[in-house]
XYZ file of C-alpha atoms in Angstrom:
761
model
C 42.803 14.438 -3.707
C 39.937 12.328 -5.003
C 39.275 9.218 -2.965
C 39.112 5.757 -4.468
C 35.322 5.665 -4.472
C 34.930 8.889 -6.455
C 37.591 7.796 -8.978
C 35.753 4.520 -9.495
C 32.513 6.414 -10.170
C 34.183 8.622 -12.760
C 35.687 5.598 -14.512
C 32.332 3.823 -14.587
C 30.519 6.880 -15.912
C 33.087 7.397 -18.658
C 33.007 3.737 -19.606
C 29.224 3.719 -19.833
C 29.115 6.986 -21.741
C 31.835 5.936 -24.185
C 30.152 2.599 -24.733
C 26.974 4.335 -25.835
C 28.792 6.722 -28.167
C 30.958 4.054 -29.767
C 28.262 1.447 -30.190
C 25.503 3.779 -31.320
C 22.429 1.554 -31.192
C 23.148 -1.514 -29.114
C 23.781 -4.648 -31.096
C 21.180 -7.190 -30.055
C 22.401 -10.429 -28.532
C 19.417 -12.424 -29.835
C 18.624 -13.496 -26.294
C 15.876 -16.018 -25.751
C 12.546 -14.184 -25.456
C 11.406 -13.866 -21.862
C 8.428 -15.848 -20.637
C 7.419 -14.460 -17.265
C 4.820 -15.407 -14.700
C 4.025 -15.269 -10.996
C 3.240 -18.611 -9.405
C 3.309 -20.160 -5.966
C 6.687 -21.489 -4.907
C 7.492 -22.716 -1.420
C 4.339 -21.154 -0.013
C 4.780 -17.677 -1.467
C 4.013 -15.929 -4.783
C 7.214 -15.847 -6.814
C 8.429 -14.274 -10.058
C 9.483 -16.889 -12.623
C 11.591 -15.888 -15.616
C 11.829 -18.636 -18.257
C 10.922 -21.211 -15.653
C 13.424 -20.071 -12.999
C 12.318 -18.472 -9.694
C 13.687 -15.022 -8.894
C 13.717 -13.115 -5.638
C 11.270 -10.178 -5.858
C 13.898 -7.431 -5.519
C 13.810 -4.783 -8.253
C 15.610 -1.539 -9.028
C 13.397 1.173 -10.491
C 14.040 4.508 -12.127
C 11.718 7.403 -11.456
C 9.313 9.242 -13.760
C 11.062 12.558 -13.000
C 13.216 14.390 -15.573
C 16.906 13.677 -15.142
C 16.287 10.279 -13.605
C 13.798 8.487 -15.816
C 15.791 7.566 -18.913
C 17.948 4.461 -18.726
C 20.333 5.834 -21.361
C 21.288 8.871 -19.293
C 24.663 8.468 -17.642
C 23.689 8.680 -13.982
C 20.571 6.449 -14.125
C 22.517 3.931 -16.185
C 25.318 3.934 -13.642
C 22.836 3.040 -10.912
C 21.399 0.244 -13.050
C 24.930 -1.101 -13.423
C 25.573 -0.875 -9.689
C 22.450 -2.899 -8.910
C 23.226 -5.410 -11.660
C 26.620 -5.935 -10.028
C 24.794 -6.776 -6.781
C 22.952 -9.570 -8.568
C 19.708 -7.652 -9.141
C 18.474 -8.520 -12.641
C 14.938 -7.107 -12.469
C 14.495 -3.469 -13.485
C 11.492 -1.166 -13.795
C 11.196 1.819 -16.121
C 8.434 4.364 -16.724
C 6.786 4.600 -20.123
C 4.230 7.421 -20.460
C 1.484 7.372 -23.057
C 2.497 10.895 -24.129
C 5.597 9.354 -25.735
C 3.739 6.474 -27.397
C 0.385 7.883 -28.502
C 0.759 10.434 -31.270
C -2.007 12.909 -32.077
C -2.158 11.388 -35.574
C -3.338 8.131 -34.037
C -0.046 6.378 -34.756
C 2.163 4.935 -32.063
C 5.886 5.291 -31.490
C 8.080 2.538 -30.067
C 11.180 4.724 -29.905
C 11.057 5.540 -26.195
C 10.238 1.960 -25.233
C 13.223 0.680 -27.251
C 15.483 3.343 -25.785
C 14.493 2.412 -22.236
C 15.203 -1.279 -22.793
C 18.486 -0.656 -24.603
C 19.778 1.576 -21.830
C 19.436 -1.286 -19.362
C 20.846 -3.930 -21.685
C 23.958 -1.837 -22.282
C 25.051 -2.598 -18.729
C 23.005 -5.730 -17.883
C 22.458 -7.890 -20.970
C 20.531 -10.556 -19.021
C 18.072 -8.115 -17.440
C 14.352 -8.766 -17.179
C 12.505 -5.475 -17.596
C 9.184 -4.221 -16.289
C 7.453 -1.200 -17.805
C 5.242 1.046 -15.735
C 2.949 1.821 -18.642
C 0.868 4.925 -17.991
C -2.449 4.443 -19.779
C -3.439 8.084 -19.180
C -4.720 10.064 -22.095
C -1.925 12.359 -23.333
C -2.161 16.056 -22.610
C -3.131 16.858 -26.211
C -6.088 14.447 -25.902
C -7.298 16.091 -22.691
C -7.288 19.492 -24.424
C -9.041 18.084 -27.485
C -11.921 16.428 -25.616
C -12.756 18.656 -22.608
C -16.238 17.143 -22.352
C -14.585 13.882 -21.224
C -12.768 15.496 -18.312
C -13.351 15.020 -14.601
C -15.324 17.703 -12.776
C -15.049 18.674 -9.124
C -17.987 19.867 -7.081
C -17.862 23.695 -6.723
C -14.323 23.979 -8.112
C -13.046 24.238 -11.659
C -10.208 22.058 -12.880
C -6.941 23.912 -13.456
C -4.629 23.436 -16.424
C -1.111 22.273 -15.625
C 1.316 25.128 -14.928
C 4.144 25.961 -17.318
C 6.575 24.094 -15.082
C 4.733 20.870 -15.872
C 5.870 20.843 -19.507
C 9.171 19.206 -18.647
C 7.451 16.505 -16.573
C 5.059 13.795 -17.694
C 3.603 13.128 -14.249
C 2.975 16.391 -12.450
C 0.244 18.345 -10.669
C -1.926 15.208 -10.421
C -2.941 15.724 -6.798
C -4.423 19.198 -7.305
C -7.549 20.233 -9.155
C -6.005 18.582 -12.160
C -7.357 18.945 -15.665
C -7.673 15.230 -16.401
C -10.026 12.851 -18.183
C -12.736 11.119 -16.197
C -11.980 7.503 -15.347
C -15.582 6.873 -16.428
C -14.966 8.227 -19.940
C -15.766 5.521 -22.477
C -14.048 7.575 -25.152
C -10.791 7.560 -23.174
C -11.141 3.872 -22.336
C -11.779 2.855 -25.935
C -9.034 5.064 -27.364
C -6.429 4.071 -24.791
C -7.373 0.419 -25.237
C -6.672 0.668 -28.946
C -3.251 2.243 -28.335
C -2.196 -0.251 -25.644
C -3.301 -3.097 -27.911
C -1.246 -1.705 -30.796
C 1.743 -1.231 -28.556
C 1.654 -4.817 -27.293
C 1.090 -6.224 -30.787
C 4.070 -4.369 -32.206
C 6.531 -4.255 -29.327
C 6.463 -7.965 -28.514
C 7.888 -8.672 -31.981
C 10.932 -6.429 -31.491
C 14.321 -7.494 -30.153
C 13.783 -5.148 -27.231
C 10.414 -6.745 -26.546
C 12.181 -10.059 -25.982
C 13.468 -8.651 -22.682
C 10.115 -7.461 -21.324
C 8.951 -9.477 -18.309
C 6.046 -7.392 -17.097
C 3.780 -4.404 -17.538
C 2.400 -2.425 -14.620
C -0.653 -0.534 -15.866
C -0.742 2.904 -14.271
C -3.315 5.704 -14.228
C -4.933 8.191 -11.855
C -2.916 10.348 -9.473
C 0.789 9.607 -10.049
C -0.227 6.392 -11.802
C -1.559 5.012 -8.503
C -5.237 4.655 -9.517
C -6.353 7.253 -6.992
C -9.283 9.214 -8.316
C -8.312 12.689 -9.473
C -8.640 15.312 -6.737
C -9.474 12.868 -3.950
C -7.064 14.348 -1.398
C -9.139 17.484 -0.799
C -12.105 17.370 -3.171
C -14.964 15.045 -3.986
C -14.823 13.533 -7.480
C -16.386 12.988 -10.030
C -19.227 15.291 -11.114
C -18.640 14.909 -14.861
C -21.229 13.809 -17.406
C -19.260 10.630 -18.234
C -19.440 9.652 -14.574
C -23.137 10.492 -14.328
C -23.858 8.285 -17.342
C -21.719 5.502 -15.919
C -23.486 5.766 -12.557
C -26.831 5.532 -14.327
C -25.781 2.387 -16.206
C -24.398 0.875 -13.020
C -27.701 1.471 -11.236
C -29.639 -0.176 -14.079
C -27.556 -3.314 -13.629
C -27.962 -3.314 -9.830
C -31.635 -2.411 -9.517
C -33.030 -3.529 -12.902
C -36.225 -1.478 -12.484
C -36.862 2.124 -11.506
C -39.298 0.900 -8.888
C -36.485 -0.932 -7.142
C -34.268 2.152 -7.386
C -36.970 4.407 -5.897
C -37.555 2.022 -3.005
C -33.838 1.819 -2.235
C -33.283 5.569 -2.411
C -36.604 6.528 -0.814
C -37.143 8.854 -3.781
C -40.449 8.544 -5.612
C -39.376 10.719 -8.547
C -35.909 9.460 -9.493
C -35.438 7.717 -12.835
C -32.390 6.083 -14.361
C -32.124 9.013 -16.763
C -32.469 11.699 -14.077
C -29.874 10.196 -11.746
C -27.199 12.612 -10.579
C -23.864 12.062 -8.921
C -24.276 12.984 -5.226
C -23.030 16.439 -4.344
C -20.628 17.178 -1.509
C -23.606 18.182 0.654
C -25.315 14.870 -0.036
C -22.140 13.000 0.832
C -21.723 14.943 4.072
C -25.087 13.770 5.376
C -24.901 10.629 7.517
C -28.255 9.673 9.012
C -26.744 7.209 11.487
C -24.315 9.549 13.211
C -20.880 8.338 12.115
C -22.635 5.865 9.806
C -24.583 6.122 6.596
C -27.908 4.446 7.189
C -28.635 2.132 4.211
C -32.343 2.857 4.651
C -31.791 6.610 4.193
C -28.380 7.200 2.596
C -28.271 4.466 -0.052
C -27.623 6.905 -2.913
C -24.231 7.900 -1.494
C -23.364 4.299 -0.570
C -24.203 3.322 -4.153
C -22.083 6.078 -5.620
C -18.943 5.198 -3.681
C -19.471 1.520 -4.493
C -19.853 2.435 -8.155
C -16.733 4.626 -8.188
C -14.550 1.921 -6.660
C -15.925 -0.782 -8.931
C -15.188 1.497 -11.875
C -11.524 1.885 -10.897
C -11.256 -1.866 -10.329
C -12.828 -2.544 -13.730
C -10.383 -0.161 -15.444
C -7.398 -1.862 -13.782
C -8.508 -5.361 -14.701
C -9.481 -4.266 -18.210
C -5.938 -3.155 -19.040
C -4.318 -6.132 -17.310
C -6.556 -8.472 -19.311
C -5.740 -6.571 -22.501
C -1.992 -6.955 -21.919
C -2.305 -10.650 -21.043
C -4.357 -11.422 -24.129
C -2.404 -9.274 -26.592
C 1.184 -10.058 -25.604
C 2.065 -13.283 -27.403
C 4.145 -14.732 -24.590
C 3.465 -15.202 -20.874
C 3.883 -11.799 -19.234
C 3.433 -10.490 -15.694
C 0.829 -7.789 -15.079
C 0.385 -5.563 -12.057
C -0.959 -2.266 -10.783
C -0.884 0.138 -7.870
C -3.953 -1.169 -6.075
C -5.263 -2.101 -2.648
C -4.092 0.924 -0.635
C -5.601 0.721 2.847
C -3.114 2.040 5.405
C -1.895 5.634 5.330
C -4.545 7.030 2.961
C -5.203 10.131 5.087
C -8.701 8.976 6.154
C -9.852 9.536 2.563
C -10.390 5.899 1.599
C -13.893 6.265 0.181
C -12.999 9.330 -1.876
C -9.967 7.927 -3.629
C -8.355 4.727 -2.389
C -8.945 1.366 -4.099
C -11.456 -0.514 -1.971
C -12.904 -3.152 -4.308
C -10.064 -5.500 -3.399
C -11.688 -8.937 -3.389
C -12.362 -9.287 -7.159
C -8.893 -7.982 -7.988
C -7.283 -10.636 -5.807
C -9.412 -13.304 -7.478
C -8.698 -12.185 -11.040
C -6.477 -14.334 -13.244
C -5.483 -11.255 -15.229
C -3.376 -9.575 -12.546
C -0.249 -11.050 -10.945
C 0.900 -8.412 -8.494
C -0.295 -5.394 -6.588
C 2.018 -2.663 -5.408
C 2.231 0.647 -3.620
C 4.624 3.022 -1.886
C 5.448 2.247 1.705
C 3.102 3.740 4.286
C 4.095 7.371 4.789
C 2.279 8.019 8.063
C 1.796 7.875 10.940
C 5.403 7.839 12.164
C 6.817 5.933 9.211
C 10.021 7.628 8.063
C 12.500 7.746 10.872
C 14.752 5.289 12.632
C 12.965 3.489 15.441
C 9.633 3.584 13.602
C 7.928 0.688 11.798
C 8.202 0.484 8.039
C 5.042 -1.143 6.646
C 3.150 -1.768 3.444
C 0.044 0.087 2.316
C -2.142 -2.953 1.775
C -3.645 -5.974 3.505
C -0.784 -8.078 2.254
C -1.735 -11.242 4.123
C -4.815 -11.321 1.881
C -2.628 -10.660 -1.145
C -0.525 -13.692 -0.154
C -3.543 -15.901 0.574
C -4.890 -15.240 -2.919
C -1.612 -16.115 -4.624
C -0.752 -12.583 -5.706
C 2.575 -10.860 -5.174
C 2.836 -7.545 -3.340
C 5.707 -5.207 -4.228
C 6.548 -2.241 -2.004
C 7.819 0.904 -3.666
C 10.600 1.954 -1.285
C 10.813 5.586 -2.345
C 12.055 7.397 0.741
C 15.422 9.113 0.522
C 18.088 8.000 2.987
C 19.769 10.850 4.801
C 22.237 12.274 2.270
C 25.798 11.507 3.263
C 28.926 11.167 1.189
C 31.800 8.682 1.266
C 34.832 9.117 3.499
C 37.210 11.630 1.971
C 34.547 14.241 1.228
C 34.643 17.323 3.431
C 31.223 16.549 4.962
C 32.453 13.130 6.044
C 34.258 14.977 8.862
C 30.906 15.751 10.477
C 30.953 14.213 13.974
C 27.565 12.598 13.289
C 28.710 10.986 10.051
C 28.978 7.494 11.542
C 25.611 7.874 13.266
C 23.884 8.904 10.027
C 25.534 6.066 8.140
C 24.395 3.524 10.725
C 20.915 5.018 10.733
C 20.583 4.727 6.957
C 21.822 1.158 6.745
C 19.535 0.113 9.600
C 16.553 1.690 7.815
C 17.376 0.040 4.479
C 17.655 -3.305 6.273
C 14.427 -2.733 8.205
C 12.461 -1.790 5.097
C 13.716 -4.653 2.985
C 13.137 -7.258 5.668
C 9.548 -6.194 6.278
C 8.644 -7.268 2.742
C 10.648 -10.455 3.168
C 8.883 -11.265 6.451
C 5.532 -11.233 4.647
C 6.703 -13.432 1.755
C 6.610 -10.426 -0.565
C 9.022 -8.129 -2.424
C 9.920 -4.553 -3.240
C 11.708 -2.214 -5.559
C 14.289 0.435 -4.740
C 12.788 3.559 -6.311
C 15.334 6.191 -7.204
C 14.390 9.867 -7.264
C 18.033 10.720 -6.640
C 19.319 11.272 -10.176
C 16.396 13.622 -10.791
C 17.592 15.845 -7.921
C 14.224 15.409 -6.251
C 14.968 16.285 -2.647
C 11.786 15.130 -0.990
C 12.364 15.952 2.681
C 15.104 18.534 3.192
C 14.012 19.264 6.759
C 14.856 15.692 7.751
C 18.135 15.256 5.935
C 20.764 17.011 8.003
C 23.059 17.299 4.991
C 22.658 19.193 1.716
C 21.353 17.203 -1.235
C 24.291 16.742 -3.582
C 22.407 14.515 -6.044
C 25.617 12.784 -7.062
C 24.063 9.649 -8.415
C 21.085 8.282 -6.578
C 19.321 7.447 -3.352
C 21.160 4.179 -2.851
C 24.582 5.026 -4.261
C 26.855 4.787 -1.273
C 29.272 1.868 -0.938
C 27.897 0.912 2.480
C 24.282 1.016 1.241
C 25.161 -1.169 -1.724
C 27.050 -3.592 0.480
C 23.986 -3.915 2.714
C 21.626 -4.397 -0.239
C 23.905 -7.137 -1.569
C 23.782 -8.950 1.775
C 20.002 -8.648 1.838
C 19.754 -9.885 -1.746
C 21.768 -12.955 -0.733
C 19.323 -13.580 2.128
C 16.363 -13.205 -0.236
C 17.977 -15.689 -2.659
C 18.740 -18.258 0.032
C 15.307 -18.106 1.624
C 13.595 -18.174 -1.775
C 14.034 -21.937 -1.825
C 12.758 -22.516 1.713
C 9.101 -22.979 2.671
C 7.507 -19.716 3.785
C 5.732 -19.378 7.120
C 4.726 -16.259 9.006
C 5.820 -15.864 12.626
C 2.742 -13.794 13.547
C 0.509 -14.860 16.418
C -1.828 -11.852 16.200
C -4.264 -11.321 13.327
C -5.762 -7.907 12.519
C -8.995 -8.153 10.484
C -10.181 -5.235 8.358
C -12.880 -4.464 5.840
C -12.566 -2.180 2.830
C -16.233 -1.859 1.879
C -17.234 -0.696 5.356
C -15.736 2.647 4.332
C -18.637 3.198 1.903
C -20.928 3.179 4.938
C -19.124 5.615 7.204
C -18.609 9.378 7.203
C -15.889 10.320 4.703
C -16.150 13.925 3.540
C -13.554 16.420 4.746
C -11.427 14.928 7.521
C -13.533 11.781 7.573
C -14.925 9.938 10.559
C -13.476 10.083 14.096
C -12.443 6.419 14.474
C -11.318 4.832 11.191
C -7.855 6.386 10.989
C -7.226 5.487 14.631
C -8.327 1.896 14.065
C -6.538 1.413 10.743
C -3.340 3.419 11.157
C -2.732 4.258 14.814
C -3.687 0.931 16.375
C -1.364 -0.936 14.019
C 1.422 1.559 14.719
C 1.051 0.878 18.431
C 0.867 -2.870 17.851
C 4.348 -2.588 16.331
C 5.492 -0.573 19.352
C 4.086 -3.301 21.609
C 6.742 -5.740 20.379
C 4.501 -8.325 18.713
C 4.315 -9.705 15.191
C 0.941 -9.524 13.458
C -0.672 -10.129 10.072
C -3.306 -7.844 8.444
C -6.096 -9.588 6.508
C -9.291 -8.679 4.670
C -12.470 -9.947 6.293
C -13.464 -11.740 3.085
C -10.432 -14.031 3.429
C -11.167 -15.391 6.899
C -12.217 -18.684 5.326
C -8.660 -19.099 3.972
C -6.926 -18.696 7.352
C -5.463 -21.419 9.526
C -6.199 -19.905 12.928
C -4.140 -22.358 14.971
C -1.142 -20.032 15.202
C -3.120 -16.893 16.128
C -3.656 -16.341 19.850
C -5.476 -13.038 19.412
C -7.690 -11.804 16.577
C -8.395 -8.072 16.445
C -11.445 -6.937 14.480
C -10.753 -3.417 13.245
C -13.108 -1.426 11.034
C -15.465 -4.383 10.563
C -18.581 -2.268 10.811
C -20.499 -4.070 8.052
C -20.865 -7.826 8.387
C -23.069 -10.497 6.797
C -24.505 -13.606 8.441
C -22.029 -15.940 6.749
C -19.067 -14.089 8.253
C -20.678 -14.080 11.708
C -21.169 -17.833 11.477
C -17.527 -18.334 10.454
C -16.367 -16.271 13.437
C -18.378 -18.405 15.838
C -17.211 -21.725 14.372
C -13.569 -21.063 13.424
C -12.330 -18.129 15.527
C -14.231 -18.137 18.815
C -12.597 -21.343 20.047
C -9.200 -22.795 20.976
C -9.015 -20.462 24.004
C -8.361 -17.627 21.559
C -8.831 -13.995 22.520
C -10.892 -11.700 20.279
C -10.769 -7.905 20.469
C -13.740 -5.922 19.129
C -13.463 -2.173 18.481
C -16.149 0.533 18.484
C -19.191 -0.816 16.562
C -18.467 -4.196 14.948
C -21.208 -5.561 12.655
C -23.426 -2.533 13.387
C -24.648 -2.751 9.777
C -25.521 -5.710 7.570
C -25.538 -3.391 4.510
C -29.332 -3.211 4.730
C -29.969 -1.659 8.112
C -28.267 -0.400 11.268
C -29.070 -2.366 14.408
C -27.644 -2.051 17.922
C -28.427 -5.719 18.584
C -25.965 -6.786 15.853
C -23.061 -5.477 17.969
C -24.045 -7.493 21.037
C -24.646 -10.607 18.967
C -21.251 -10.646 17.261
C -19.224 -9.834 20.378
C -21.178 -12.134 22.699
C -21.241 -9.281 25.226
C -24.424 -7.449 26.190
C -24.009 -3.849 25.045
C -26.246 -0.815 25.181
C -26.059 2.633 23.573
C -24.768 5.607 25.497
C -24.719 9.255 24.444
C -21.935 11.782 24.662
C -22.355 15.293 23.282
C -18.610 15.950 23.361
C -15.609 13.840 22.382
C -15.820 10.667 24.508
C -12.908 9.365 26.555
C -12.219 6.142 28.433
C -10.512 6.183 31.824
C -8.573 2.943 32.275
C -8.579 1.282 35.709
C -5.464 2.093 37.733
C -5.005 -1.493 38.871
C -3.956 -2.733 35.419
C -1.427 0.001 34.708
C -0.939 3.594 33.682
C -2.062 4.255 30.107
C -3.115 7.103 27.845
C -6.902 7.247 27.872
C -8.512 6.139 24.588
C -10.043 9.162 22.879
C -11.257 9.443 19.249
C -10.833 12.337 16.832
C -14.360 13.646 17.283
C -17.860 13.087 18.627
C -19.019 9.477 18.219
C -22.584 8.399 17.626
C -23.434 5.624 18.078
C -21.440 4.821 21.192
C -21.748 1.540 23.065
C -21.174 0.579 26.701
C -21.015 -2.834 28.356
C -24.129 -3.883 30.280
C -23.205 -7.547 30.707
C -23.058 -8.671 34.345
C -20.628 -11.468 33.424
C -18.088 -9.064 31.934
C -14.961 -7.927 33.764
C -14.529 -4.174 33.400
C -11.172 -2.437 32.846
C -12.291 1.065 31.863
C -15.234 3.478 31.983
C -16.391 6.442 29.918
C -15.564 9.665 31.702
C -18.799 11.412 30.689
C -21.245 8.989 32.350
C -19.111 6.355 34.116
C -20.660 3.587 32.010
C -18.551 0.544 31.191
C -16.440 1.129 28.082
C -13.678 -1.487 28.094
C -13.788 -5.031 29.332
C -13.817 -8.743 28.608
C -16.101 -11.733 28.932
C -14.673 -15.219 29.350
C -16.378 -18.095 27.557
C -15.569 -21.815 27.896
C -13.508 -21.811 24.684
C -12.531 -18.174 24.055
C -12.325 -14.695 25.566
C -14.114 -11.722 24.037
C -12.826 -8.186 24.637
C -14.730 -5.009 23.753
C -13.572 -1.404 23.659
C -16.009 1.334 22.753
C -13.128 3.424 21.348
C -9.925 2.628 19.450
C -6.969 1.623 21.648
C -3.982 3.714 20.608
C -1.626 3.234 23.555
C 1.001 0.567 22.903
C 1.293 -0.374 26.560
C -2.456 -0.926 26.745
C -2.268 -3.145 23.658
C 0.680 -4.959 25.225
C -1.483 -5.627 28.297
C -4.066 -7.221 26.017
C -1.512 -9.227 24.052
C 0.107 -10.600 27.208
C -3.336 -11.490 28.556
C -3.780 -13.635 25.440
C -0.298 -15.239 25.826
C 0.892 -13.559 22.625
C 4.691 -13.537 22.342
C 6.015 -10.074 23.194
C 9.610 -10.056 21.960
C 10.738 -7.303 24.308
C 9.385 -4.328 26.237
C 11.665 -1.652 24.746
C 9.344 -0.311 22.016
C 11.574 -1.961 19.396
C 10.034 -3.090 16.105
C 9.781 -6.788 15.188
C 8.976 -8.560 11.930
C 8.982 -12.319 11.433
C 8.672 -14.804 8.584
C 10.670 -17.131 6.385
C 12.591 -18.319 9.453
C 13.944 -14.876 10.388
C 13.042 -12.494 13.207
C 13.983 -8.910 12.369
C 14.447 -6.425 15.222
C 14.790 -2.723 14.467
C 15.853 -0.414 17.304
C 16.591 3.287 17.392
C 18.772 3.326 20.455
C 20.717 0.045 20.417
C 22.300 -0.924 23.736
C 21.687 -4.146 25.644
C 18.728 -6.080 24.274
C 16.987 -9.179 25.548
C 14.711 -10.830 22.977
C 12.246 -13.596 23.831
C 11.612 -16.016 20.938
C 8.357 -17.933 20.551
C 10.097 -21.203 21.390
C 11.094 -19.828 24.793
C 14.731 -19.090 24.000
C 16.158 -15.739 25.049
C 18.641 -13.902 22.842
C 20.834 -11.339 24.596
C 22.567 -8.748 22.421
C 24.960 -5.907 23.126
C 24.503 -3.376 20.348
C 26.092 0.019 19.603
C 24.125 3.053 20.762
C 22.890 3.839 17.265
C 19.963 2.712 15.118
C 20.437 -0.976 14.321
C 18.469 -3.695 12.534
C 19.345 -7.261 13.532
C 18.304 -10.457 11.736
C 17.956 -13.489 14.002
C 17.232 -17.130 13.197
C 13.719 -17.648 14.591
C 14.582 -21.120 15.891
C 18.194 -21.008 17.072
C 18.527 -17.329 17.962
C 21.699 -17.041 15.860
C 22.419 -13.528 14.575
C 22.353 -13.764 10.778
C 23.085 -10.145 9.857
C 23.404 -6.780 11.543
C 22.383 -3.750 9.508
C 24.340 -0.764 10.830
């Protein structure tokens, strides 16, 4: 016998399907055209629709066949389910292949269909298009001279299986246009301009609130092939590189001096080969006095991607005749597989300053340790910088909950059913509240209707693909509760609860070994240290080094300088005047400020840390042995040989660890009258060791159980895998004692009173 839930689904599907058949094309309701913008509200960037603030919670269809069309029964059902929860913001994919005809004409049919499918079930929806500005496949075949080229490897045409999918095979040796192709840029510009000019006048266009411009791998503005290959050896890129160098150096004499090449001309310039990129004259580092060609190329490539993004955002803003929100996948920094220079988006500062872009976005961090219960969900970008610059960050929450079915189905008799259900709800709550804690938002991305079973080895149940990732009554109930929290807190002043600040630099990655598996320290500093900071039970904010002048440091008791290998004099001065005071603790990792972008100098490292340091050599992988008297920890050890390598030679420093290879001082601190400076020659990837540091700085450690904590907007979120008895120490000194079930749980607590606001299980 069918249970009540399944019957309800059948009724809804039939009602939606019959409504489409009977009505044919939807009769327009002549709704007021949408004017949309992102502006600051209560201390956080906020979506405004016709002057009214909206919580940044969106439901999004996929680009995959079977799940991407809003008029299909199952996707439309999920749109209706989210609309019933109070979600009125929806995102839909719109590929250029369905707009840009080979004749040069454009078609609005798919765009109208996508809007109408939403309006059938949510007439007051505000719709965002993910507009793929890629050249269509016919264009790529027609103009092969404009395509990207990979060093030593030929691009491969899409397989036959790709014909049913618009976005497919992007991460391989894909046959794609170069992002430096002026022909592509000019042609795509003309089509996007035509689309905006014509679609804004339609009834369907009245409901469009935003356009996310998408391109590169999976629309995420990664350079083609970056995962395993070095792009882009094409003639369009070579010409672009040459023009870029003319602007930077102005004369060939300047270029020759910078590159230490007496024969190079602007016309003879080549894109550096893989072998050239592999060479790093400063050990782990590229020496600007010897390796400037490669530094220039990576800088050029990232500025190119940034310019393309801002070009299309500006085009949309200026062509659409009403205020419209623009965004893009941009600013990926965490979980980019140590391939940041090859294909992330590192030219972040000008994007954050641009008036033409309102939001940045990206999928949640996938690794390390990001999927499962008990692990920390986190965003890809330096979202504190995004906030400080008035931009909105939107997480794409695209990971499939463990597939389980409602009570009444045969698999609901599984003895672990209740555990899996609790696990899923706790994860949904955890993920959603991370974005909320940072004053940001997210969308629920739904591969489910497309039967895309992304991680079968983790699921535990078969993938039935009934309706979607989020279509379970308990999931929907939880999302509704979280939406209510978002809506309530929307009208309250935002403040982060963090008392630790992690400082990072994007452009330092141009100056450090990147080919193949990359350098031995960056991934540990960027990904693994932050993972262990979560495990340590503290709340921290990640910020770009260029935004230090925007920070109020009063609340931060410890500032951790991560991959800040390249530093100018202005930043050093700011550190001395604004950070190195107030009895604050500062943690320096590996080789801070070793370069000023002109030269490498060992003295720079001592100067910025305030600790006398000297170089030490290790022919093998170095390792630090931590002193027994401060605790038992995993010895810090990088992913490879490190040169340079620094040890502490300061007599006033207190030493807590030594290199095993030569017993020189590797980890210690120096106390100054108004601050304490810590230095570690290697990344610290043990959460208990980080906890020792945090407690030394009087940072609030919420508990010692390896639970995950987020905090902002007046709420402390605790996510735990094991449940049980929990004692949580709030910053105001109050202790919250909880008795939780022995399952994964996410608990929301008032940061002032300690009151439990919601339990996700």
